[in-house]
């Protein structure tokens, strides 16, 4: 009786072990089959197909940027928002192309610069370079090099430096003409000496005309509300994909600190100006060799002019290109503030068909012109509109750019 019971118990145990073992083998076989099925699914349709099979909405998938892992530790990148990952990615991409410019005389940080080429050309602001000829530039990896001034353009607020190093990482250029108001943008710089700081904002305006640091105006500026402070000047304004769309140039402030209005020079202009400086040492911008007065209602009424907007030619430089081209100055001397102007000359109303209403229009036209260009100047002469073609532009410089009264 006891032996029979023991035999039955042993049989049950053995049967249980066999069943368990069989289930384990079947489970391993199922897992193996599942693995193989998943491999085939991923091979054919990628991770999207697997997630769809699991019932996970594809719209909620967020993919990693560049080398940012999708899962990492307890707080994986999947916990970061799309905007967070974008910021991390573009900073990693662009920061090695930004430098800190240190004055060789003062030993302090002046601002930022952007690497244009692997052989050491760096672009920054004219007001960052100032009157210096030699600088120390500090790179993202902490190394330093001496850089000399290649050339500078006060009107556009652009300067080019050259460091005697190779193997640098140049910035990737985008286009300022393909962006829209409302897009996210980023700036990298060294505000108040806090090196390689990243700030984020939006494009809050395009095509702004801003007064330059020395004289004249800069047209086509990008306006942003990204926080820009002293030390950001000369750094890049980046689009959401990490491409440079502008060079940080100035802020509008009543306190000297960031107030949400900053401006960047379009990257296309930066590259054109830098190329001219690298090739010839300066920018060969065009200009009319006339002494000009910006019209206003008071002058127009006093001179009995039929228009109160435009550029009055007070004098044309005798024997100059404007004079030879047929532009006429005035003959009636009149006190105008601290200056003497001459009335009775031509009033420029357009150049190459572009209306000349005043100061901003006049400077904006010449900003992208070149010395030696031939232009058609539309003037009001004797009450009639006259087109004068073939007027040759002289080269703009620090002295003749001031031949205008506002």
Tab-separated table of C-alpha atoms in Angstrom:
chain	number	residue	atom	x	y	z
A	1	UNK	CA	0.000	0.000	0.000
A	2	UNK	CA	2.734	2.429	1.002
A	3	UNK	CA	4.887	1.382	-1.945
A	4	UNK	CA	1.987	1.938	-4.321
A	5	UNK	CA	1.437	5.443	-2.903
A	6	UNK	CA	5.133	6.261	-3.253
A	7	UNK	CA	5.149	4.984	-6.813
A	8	UNK	CA	2.151	7.182	-7.675
A	9	UNK	CA	3.815	10.225	-6.026
A	10	UNK	CA	7.046	9.689	-7.920
A	11	UNK	CA	5.112	9.312	-11.150
A	12	UNK	CA	3.258	12.566	-10.467
A	13	UNK	CA	6.523	14.421	-9.717
A	14	UNK	CA	8.163	13.058	-12.844
A	15	UNK	CA	5.097	13.945	-14.909
A	16	UNK	CA	5.084	17.449	-13.433
A	17	UNK	CA	8.766	17.900	-14.222
A	18	UNK	CA	8.204	16.657	-17.750
A	19	UNK	CA	5.293	19.049	-18.233
A	20	UNK	CA	7.286	21.969	-16.782
A	21	UNK	CA	10.301	21.122	-18.897
A	22	UNK	CA	8.144	20.824	-21.971
A	23	UNK	CA	6.593	24.214	-21.258
A	24	UNK	CA	10.060	25.757	-20.786
A	25	UNK	CA	11.197	24.299	-24.074
A	26	UNK	CA	8.035	25.492	-25.767
A	27	UNK	CA	8.462	28.974	-24.238
A	28	UNK	CA	12.070	29.165	-25.416
A	29	UNK	CA	10.955	28.011	-28.821
A	30	UNK	CA	8.229	30.670	-28.817
A	31	UNK	CA	10.711	33.356	-27.753
A	32	UNK	CA	13.135	32.204	-30.413
A	33	UNK	CA	10.370	32.280	-32.982
A	34	UNK	CA	9.269	35.699	-31.747
A	35	UNK	CA	12.806	37.000	-31.999
A	36	UNK	CA	13.091	35.720	-35.516
A	37	UNK	CA	9.737	37.235	-36.410
A	38	UNK	CA	10.762	40.599	-34.939
A	39	UNK	CA	14.031	40.478	-36.859
A	40	UNK	CA	12.134	39.912	-40.076
A	41	UNK	CA	9.614	42.641	-39.235
A	42	UNK	CA	12.332	45.194	-38.417
A	43	UNK	CA	14.262	44.164	-41.518
A	44	UNK	CA	11.237	44.692	-43.727
A	45	UNK	CA	9.467	47.624	-42.062
A	46	UNK	CA	11.803	49.081	-39.461
A	47	UNK	CA	10.951	49.997	-35.881
A	48	UNK	CA	7.806	51.739	-37.085
A	49	UNK	CA	6.318	48.367	-38.115
A	50	UNK	CA	7.062	46.831	-34.703
A	51	UNK	CA	5.437	49.752	-32.883
A	52	UNK	CA	2.412	49.598	-35.133
A	53	UNK	CA	2.071	45.868	-34.368
A	54	UNK	CA	2.167	46.774	-30.666
A	55	UNK	CA	-0.591	49.346	-31.144
A	56	UNK	CA	1.606	52.347	-30.352
A	57	UNK	CA	0.520	55.470	-32.311
A	58	UNK	CA	3.257	56.301	-34.778
A	59	UNK	CA	2.518	60.044	-34.440
A	60	UNK	CA	3.905	59.969	-30.908
A	61	UNK	CA	7.326	58.666	-31.900
A	62	UNK	CA	10.208	61.113	-31.422
A	63	UNK	CA	13.442	60.304	-33.173
A	64	UNK	CA	16.890	61.155	-31.852
A	65	UNK	CA	19.042	63.903	-33.410
A	66	UNK	CA	22.453	62.878	-34.718
A	67	UNK	CA	24.384	61.105	-31.949
A	68	UNK	CA	21.850	61.700	-29.137
A	69	UNK	CA	20.767	58.242	-27.924
A	70	UNK	CA	17.080	57.409	-27.819
A	71	UNK	CA	17.494	55.692	-24.437
A	72	UNK	CA	20.151	56.577	-21.902
A	73	UNK	CA	20.166	55.713	-18.202
A	74	UNK	CA	17.118	56.385	-16.057
A	75	UNK	CA	16.305	59.635	-17.846
A	76	UNK	CA	16.567	58.795	-21.504
A	77	UNK	CA	16.447	61.198	-24.434
A	78	UNK	CA	12.909	59.968	-24.983
A	79	UNK	CA	11.997	62.082	-21.949
A	80	UNK	CA	13.303	65.232	-23.696
A	81	UNK	CA	11.005	67.238	-25.915
A	82	UNK	CA	11.594	67.683	-29.617
A	83	UNK	CA	12.811	71.239	-28.949
A	84	UNK	CA	15.151	70.063	-26.178
A	85	UNK	CA	16.864	67.541	-28.437
A	86	UNK	CA	17.102	70.055	-31.260
A	87	UNK	CA	18.901	72.516	-28.981
A	88	UNK	CA	21.327	69.867	-27.721
A	89	UNK	CA	22.059	68.714	-31.261
A	90	UNK	CA	22.674	72.090	-32.861
A	91	UNK	CA	24.855	73.223	-29.949
A	92	UNK	CA	27.069	70.169	-30.388
A	93	UNK	CA	27.179	70.840	-34.113
A	94	UNK	CA	27.840	74.597	-34.087
A	95	UNK	CA	29.826	75.320	-30.900
A	96	UNK	CA	33.159	74.007	-32.301
A	97	UNK	CA	32.818	76.636	-35.068
A	98	UNK	CA	32.565	79.526	-32.593
A	99	UNK	CA	35.561	81.252	-30.995
A	100	UNK	CA	36.074	83.711	-28.169
A	101	UNK	CA	38.002	86.807	-29.201
A	102	UNK	CA	40.321	88.249	-26.572
A	103	UNK	CA	42.002	91.609	-26.918
A	104	UNK	CA	45.786	91.227	-27.005
A	105	UNK	CA	46.148	94.573	-25.208
A	106	UNK	CA	43.501	94.265	-22.529
A	107	UNK	CA	43.618	90.499	-21.999
A	108	UNK	CA	39.848	90.398	-21.697
A	109	UNK	CA	37.075	88.961	-23.803
A	110	UNK	CA	35.752	91.257	-26.523
A	111	UNK	CA	33.121	89.051	-28.077
A	112	UNK	CA	32.605	86.075	-30.333
A	113	UNK	CA	33.711	85.073	-33.799
A	114	UNK	CA	32.711	82.429	-36.319
A	115	UNK	CA	35.119	80.126	-38.163
A	116	UNK	CA	34.689	80.543	-41.924
A	117	UNK	CA	37.340	78.113	-43.153
A	118	UNK	CA	39.450	75.241	-41.900
A	119	UNK	CA	42.637	77.247	-42.500
A	120	UNK	CA	41.870	79.925	-39.916
A	121	UNK	CA	39.681	82.688	-41.362
A	122	UNK	CA	37.301	84.016	-38.692
A	123	UNK	CA	34.520	86.579	-39.078
A	124	UNK	CA	33.349	88.861	-36.282
A	125	UNK	CA	31.997	92.394	-35.824
A	126	UNK	CA	33.892	95.549	-36.703
A	127	UNK	CA	33.019	96.894	-33.252
A	128	UNK	CA	34.415	93.739	-31.615
A	129	UNK	CA	37.736	94.100	-33.426
A	130	UNK	CA	37.789	97.844	-32.784
A	131	UNK	CA	41.162	99.389	-33.517
A	132	UNK	CA	43.069	96.220	-32.659
A	133	UNK	CA	45.414	94.532	-35.121
A	134	UNK	CA	46.267	91.383	-33.196
A	135	UNK	CA	44.095	89.178	-30.980
A	136	UNK	CA	44.037	85.943	-29.062
A	137	UNK	CA	41.265	83.574	-30.092
A	138	UNK	CA	40.144	80.784	-27.806
A	139	UNK	CA	38.549	77.733	-29.402
A	140	UNK	CA	35.820	75.463	-28.072
A	141	UNK	CA	38.344	72.825	-26.983
A	142	UNK	CA	40.157	75.395	-24.836
A	143	UNK	CA	43.155	75.856	-27.116
A	144	UNK	CA	44.281	79.336	-28.138
A	145	UNK	CA	45.960	80.973	-31.113
A	146	UNK	CA	47.081	84.420	-32.203
A	147	UNK	CA	44.984	86.028	-34.933
A	148	UNK	CA	45.694	89.159	-36.956
A	149	UNK	CA	43.193	91.561	-38.484
A	150	UNK	CA	42.787	91.001	-42.224
A	151	UNK	CA	40.368	93.863	-42.748
A	152	UNK	CA	37.261	95.540	-41.439
A	153	UNK	CA	34.139	97.214	-42.839
A	154	UNK	CA	32.600	99.806	-40.542
A	155	UNK	CA	29.356	100.211	-42.483
A	156	UNK	CA	28.332	96.544	-42.352
A	157	UNK	CA	30.010	96.022	-38.940
A	158	UNK	CA	32.034	93.066	-40.237
A	159	UNK	CA	35.698	92.251	-39.612
A	160	UNK	CA	37.832	89.286	-40.666
A	161	UNK	CA	40.675	87.772	-38.626
A	162	UNK	CA	43.214	85.125	-39.644
A	163	UNK	CA	44.651	82.617	-37.192
A	164	UNK	CA	47.685	80.578	-38.241
A	165	UNK	CA	46.055	77.221	-37.562
A	166	UNK	CA	44.569	74.514	-39.739
A	167	UNK	CA	42.067	71.723	-39.295
A	168	UNK	CA	39.361	73.976	-37.861
A	169	UNK	CA	35.646	73.236	-38.164
A	170	UNK	CA	33.971	75.917	-40.292
A	171	UNK	CA	30.383	76.914	-39.619
A	172	UNK	CA	27.694	75.477	-41.890
A	173	UNK	CA	25.968	78.357	-43.659
A	174	UNK	CA	22.244	78.444	-44.275
A	175	UNK	CA	20.209	81.227	-45.880
A	176	UNK	CA	18.674	84.299	-44.287
A	177	UNK	CA	16.274	84.522	-47.217
A	178	UNK	CA	14.604	81.163	-46.573
A	179	UNK	CA	13.504	81.849	-42.977
A	180	UNK	CA	10.228	83.277	-41.717
A	181	UNK	CA	9.034	85.345	-38.790
A	182	UNK	CA	8.130	83.019	-35.936
A	183	UNK	CA	10.822	80.397	-36.570
A	184	UNK	CA	12.962	79.269	-33.653
A	185	UNK	CA	16.550	80.516	-33.681
A	186	UNK	CA	19.566	80.114	-31.415
A	187	UNK	CA	22.616	82.212	-30.572
A	188	UNK	CA	25.994	81.100	-29.246
A	189	UNK	CA	28.321	83.606	-27.603
A	190	UNK	CA	30.075	84.685	-24.434
A	191	UNK	CA	27.729	87.110	-22.610
A	192	UNK	CA	29.489	88.882	-19.747
A	193	UNK	CA	32.376	86.411	-20.081
A	194	UNK	CA	30.259	83.268	-19.651
A	195	UNK	CA	31.862	81.376	-22.507
A	196	UNK	CA	29.887	79.347	-25.013
A	197	UNK	CA	26.428	80.205	-23.768
A	198	UNK	CA	23.390	79.193	-25.810
A	199	UNK	CA	20.203	81.250	-25.943
A	200	UNK	CA	16.985	80.565	-27.797
A	201	UNK	CA	14.251	82.730	-29.270
A	202	UNK	CA	12.326	83.346	-32.449
A	203	UNK	CA	12.750	85.478	-35.527
A	204	UNK	CA	10.625	88.484	-34.604
A	205	UNK	CA	11.230	90.533	-37.742
A	206	UNK	CA	12.938	90.497	-41.134
A	207	UNK	CA	14.301	93.178	-43.435
A	208	UNK	CA	14.929	95.681	-40.652
A	209	UNK	CA	17.005	98.789	-41.374
A	210	UNK	CA	19.279	99.543	-38.426
A	211	UNK	CA	21.716	102.384	-37.852
A	212	UNK	CA	25.312	101.200	-38.058
A	213	UNK	CA	27.877	101.537	-35.259
A	214	UNK	CA	29.757	104.320	-37.040
A	215	UNK	CA	27.692	105.958	-39.764
A	216	UNK	CA	24.930	105.116	-42.206
A	217	UNK	CA	22.451	102.272	-41.938
A	218	UNK	CA	22.497	98.505	-42.412
A	219	UNK	CA	19.508	97.142	-44.376
A	220	UNK	CA	18.019	93.653	-44.360
A	221	UNK	CA	18.763	92.858	-40.716
A	222	UNK	CA	17.198	89.887	-38.918
A	223	UNK	CA	15.418	90.800	-35.685
A	224	UNK	CA	15.262	88.244	-32.879
A	225	UNK	CA	14.074	88.092	-29.288
A	226	UNK	CA	16.812	85.598	-28.325
A	227	UNK	CA	18.670	86.955	-25.308
A	228	UNK	CA	21.684	88.858	-26.612
A	229	UNK	CA	24.071	90.628	-24.232
A	230	UNK	CA	27.555	92.171	-24.423
A	231	UNK	CA	29.836	89.292	-25.407
A	232	UNK	CA	27.378	87.804	-27.909
A	233	UNK	CA	28.452	90.224	-30.640
A	234	UNK	CA	30.148	88.485	-33.538
A	235	UNK	CA	28.581	85.113	-32.770
A	236	UNK	CA	26.241	83.149	-35.029
A	237	UNK	CA	22.474	83.261	-35.198
A	238	UNK	CA	21.439	79.697	-36.009
A	239	UNK	CA	18.362	78.198	-37.595
A	240	UNK	CA	16.678	75.154	-36.065
A	241	UNK	CA	18.890	72.797	-38.089
A	242	UNK	CA	22.088	74.367	-36.756
A	243	UNK	CA	22.991	76.402	-39.833
A	244	UNK	CA	24.198	79.978	-39.543
A	245	UNK	CA	21.662	82.453	-40.923
A	246	UNK	CA	23.132	85.634	-39.458
A	247	UNK	CA	25.938	87.298	-37.535
A	248	UNK	CA	24.860	88.860	-34.230
A	249	UNK	CA	25.563	92.556	-34.543
A	250	UNK	CA	23.602	94.743	-32.142
A	251	UNK	CA	20.879	95.034	-29.564
A	252	UNK	CA	18.252	97.685	-29.073
A	253	UNK	CA	18.370	98.592	-25.414
A	254	UNK	CA	17.647	101.486	-23.098
A	255	UNK	CA	19.659	99.902	-20.304
A	256	UNK	CA	22.593	98.295	-22.117
A	257	UNK	CA	21.300	94.788	-21.412
A	258	UNK	CA	19.033	92.404	-23.298
A	259	UNK	CA	15.492	93.671	-23.742
A	260	UNK	CA	14.265	91.225	-26.344
A	261	UNK	CA	15.263	93.155	-29.485
A	262	UNK	CA	18.508	92.142	-31.176
A	263	UNK	CA	19.709	92.218	-34.755
A	264	UNK	CA	21.852	89.973	-36.941
A	265	UNK	CA	23.396	90.674	-40.334
A	266	UNK	CA	22.186	88.156	-42.982
A	267	UNK	CA	24.737	85.415	-43.598
A	268	UNK	CA	24.761	86.138	-47.342
A	269	UNK	CA	25.923	89.692	-46.658
A	270	UNK	CA	28.481	88.467	-44.131
A	271	UNK	CA	30.001	86.046	-46.631
A	272	UNK	CA	30.078	88.632	-49.445
A	273	UNK	CA	31.756	91.237	-47.240
A	274	UNK	CA	34.216	88.693	-45.787
A	275	UNK	CA	35.132	87.418	-49.246
A	276	UNK	CA	35.883	90.955	-50.437
A	277	UNK	CA	38.002	91.652	-47.347
A	278	UNK	CA	39.945	88.381	-47.731
A	279	UNK	CA	40.577	88.949	-51.448
A	280	UNK	CA	41.307	92.692	-51.466
A	281	UNK	CA	41.554	93.878	-47.852
A	282	UNK	CA	38.385	95.970	-47.949
A	283	UNK	CA	34.882	96.337	-49.383
A	284	UNK	CA	34.617	98.275	-52.660
A	285	UNK	CA	31.139	99.700	-52.111
A	286	UNK	CA	29.730	102.306	-54.517
A	287	UNK	CA	28.798	105.937	-53.792
A	288	UNK	CA	27.784	109.127	-55.585
A	289	UNK	CA	30.365	111.907	-55.364
A	290	UNK	CA	27.847	114.594	-54.493
A	291	UNK	CA	27.148	116.640	-51.387
A	292	UNK	CA	23.579	115.616	-50.628
A	293	UNK	CA	20.790	116.881	-48.403
A	294	UNK	CA	17.858	114.766	-47.247
A	295	UNK	CA	14.727	116.694	-48.094
A	296	UNK	CA	12.117	117.539	-45.476
A	297	UNK	CA	8.938	119.650	-45.641
A	298	UNK	CA	10.714	122.743	-44.274
A	299	UNK	CA	13.411	122.709	-46.988
A	300	UNK	CA	10.862	121.866	-49.666
A	301	UNK	CA	8.647	124.802	-48.645
A	302	UNK	CA	11.592	127.211	-48.437
A	303	UNK	CA	12.908	126.155	-51.871
A	304	UNK	CA	9.396	125.999	-53.393
A	305	UNK	CA	9.898	122.375	-54.415
A	306	UNK	CA	6.937	120.264	-55.560
A	307	UNK	CA	8.183	117.287	-53.475
A	308	UNK	CA	9.195	117.041	-49.825
A	309	UNK	CA	10.951	113.650	-50.036
A	310	UNK	CA	14.138	112.765	-51.863
A	311	UNK	CA	17.829	113.645	-51.948
A	312	UNK	CA	18.734	117.178	-52.924
A	313	UNK	CA	22.108	117.570	-54.642
A	314	UNK	CA	23.692	120.544	-52.940
A	315	UNK	CA	26.924	120.213	-54.929
A	316	UNK	CA	28.485	117.746	-57.358
A	317	UNK	CA	32.244	117.319	-56.976
A	318	UNK	CA	33.738	119.315	-59.900
A	319	UNK	CA	35.110	116.952	-62.529
A	320	UNK	CA	33.868	113.930	-60.576
A	321	UNK	CA	31.897	111.002	-61.935
A	322	UNK	CA	28.503	112.457	-60.937
A	323	UNK	CA	29.422	115.794	-62.495
A	324	UNK	CA	30.616	114.132	-65.705
A	325	UNK	CA	27.521	111.945	-65.719
A	326	UNK	CA	25.247	114.986	-65.817
A	327	UNK	CA	24.035	115.496	-62.246
A	328	UNK	CA	23.624	119.158	-61.263
A	329	UNK	CA	24.212	120.849	-57.923
A	330	UNK	CA	22.620	124.023	-56.584
A	331	UNK	CA	23.735	127.653	-56.851
A	332	UNK	CA	21.795	129.429	-54.074
A	333	UNK	CA	23.729	129.315	-50.779
A	334	UNK	CA	21.522	128.880	-47.707
A	335	UNK	CA	22.354	128.359	-44.032
A	336	UNK	CA	21.161	124.940	-42.853
A	337	UNK	CA	21.910	124.336	-39.189
A	338	UNK	CA	25.688	124.505	-38.812
A	339	UNK	CA	26.227	124.010	-42.550
A	340	UNK	CA	25.764	125.930	-45.780
A	341	UNK	CA	23.801	124.122	-48.476
A	342	UNK	CA	23.027	125.101	-52.045
A	343	UNK	CA	19.473	125.103	-53.391
A	344	UNK	CA	18.377	124.846	-56.994
A	345	UNK	CA	20.090	121.555	-57.846
A	346	UNK	CA	18.665	118.197	-58.897
A	347	UNK	CA	16.477	116.256	-56.485
A	348	UNK	CA	17.183	112.510	-56.688
A	349	UNK	CA	13.889	110.617	-56.562
A	350	UNK	CA	15.119	107.152	-57.638
A	351	UNK	CA	18.266	105.199	-58.523
A	352	UNK	CA	17.879	102.263	-60.908
A	353	UNK	CA	14.151	102.578	-60.328
A	354	UNK	CA	14.464	102.239	-56.529
A	355	UNK	CA	12.640	105.150	-54.814
A	356	UNK	CA	14.838	107.504	-52.809
A	357	UNK	CA	12.553	108.913	-50.140
A	358	UNK	CA	15.288	109.727	-47.667
A	359	UNK	CA	18.347	108.710	-45.682
A	360	UNK	CA	17.505	105.024	-45.240
A	361	UNK	CA	16.674	104.430	-48.904
A	362	UNK	CA	19.844	106.199	-50.040
A	363	UNK	CA	22.203	104.221	-47.813
A	364	UNK	CA	20.371	100.940	-48.322
A	365	UNK	CA	20.812	101.194	-52.095
A	366	UNK	CA	24.561	101.770	-51.921
A	367	UNK	CA	25.047	99.104	-49.256
A	368	UNK	CA	25.013	96.339	-51.881
A	369	UNK	CA	26.474	98.363	-54.765
A	370	UNK	CA	30.033	98.294	-56.097
A	371	UNK	CA	32.482	100.984	-57.132
A	372	UNK	CA	32.470	101.316	-60.918
A	373	UNK	CA	28.815	100.340	-61.310
A	374	UNK	CA	26.839	102.426	-63.799
A	375	UNK	CA	23.449	103.546	-62.540
A	376	UNK	CA	20.449	105.447	-63.823
A	377	UNK	CA	19.563	108.362	-61.572
A	378	UNK	CA	16.037	109.778	-61.760
A	379	UNK	CA	15.976	113.443	-60.759
A	380	UNK	CA	13.479	116.230	-60.498
A	381	UNK	CA	14.908	119.121	-62.538
A	382	UNK	CA	12.972	122.297	-63.321
A	383	UNK	CA	9.743	120.627	-62.264
A	384	UNK	CA	10.217	117.652	-64.611
A	385	UNK	CA	11.357	114.079	-63.962
A	386	UNK	CA	14.534	113.235	-65.886
A	387	UNK	CA	16.397	109.899	-66.147
A	388	UNK	CA	20.173	110.293	-66.287
A	389	UNK	CA	21.820	107.024	-67.277
A	390	UNK	CA	25.456	105.938	-67.218
A	391	UNK	CA	26.410	107.649	-63.946
A	392	UNK	CA	29.477	105.847	-62.572
A	393	UNK	CA	29.763	105.192	-58.852
A	394	UNK	CA	32.984	106.053	-57.026
A	395	UNK	CA	34.314	103.969	-54.127
A	396	UNK	CA	32.769	104.694	-50.750
A	397	UNK	CA	35.187	105.414	-47.918
A	398	UNK	CA	35.292	106.861	-44.401
A	399	UNK	CA	35.493	110.449	-45.684
A	400	UNK	CA	32.975	110.630	-48.524
A	401	UNK	CA	30.327	108.613	-46.706
A	402	UNK	CA	29.753	111.768	-44.657
A	403	UNK	CA	28.861	113.886	-47.697
A	404	UNK	CA	25.225	114.075	-46.667
A	405	UNK	CA	23.167	116.298	-44.407
A	406	UNK	CA	20.006	115.165	-42.668
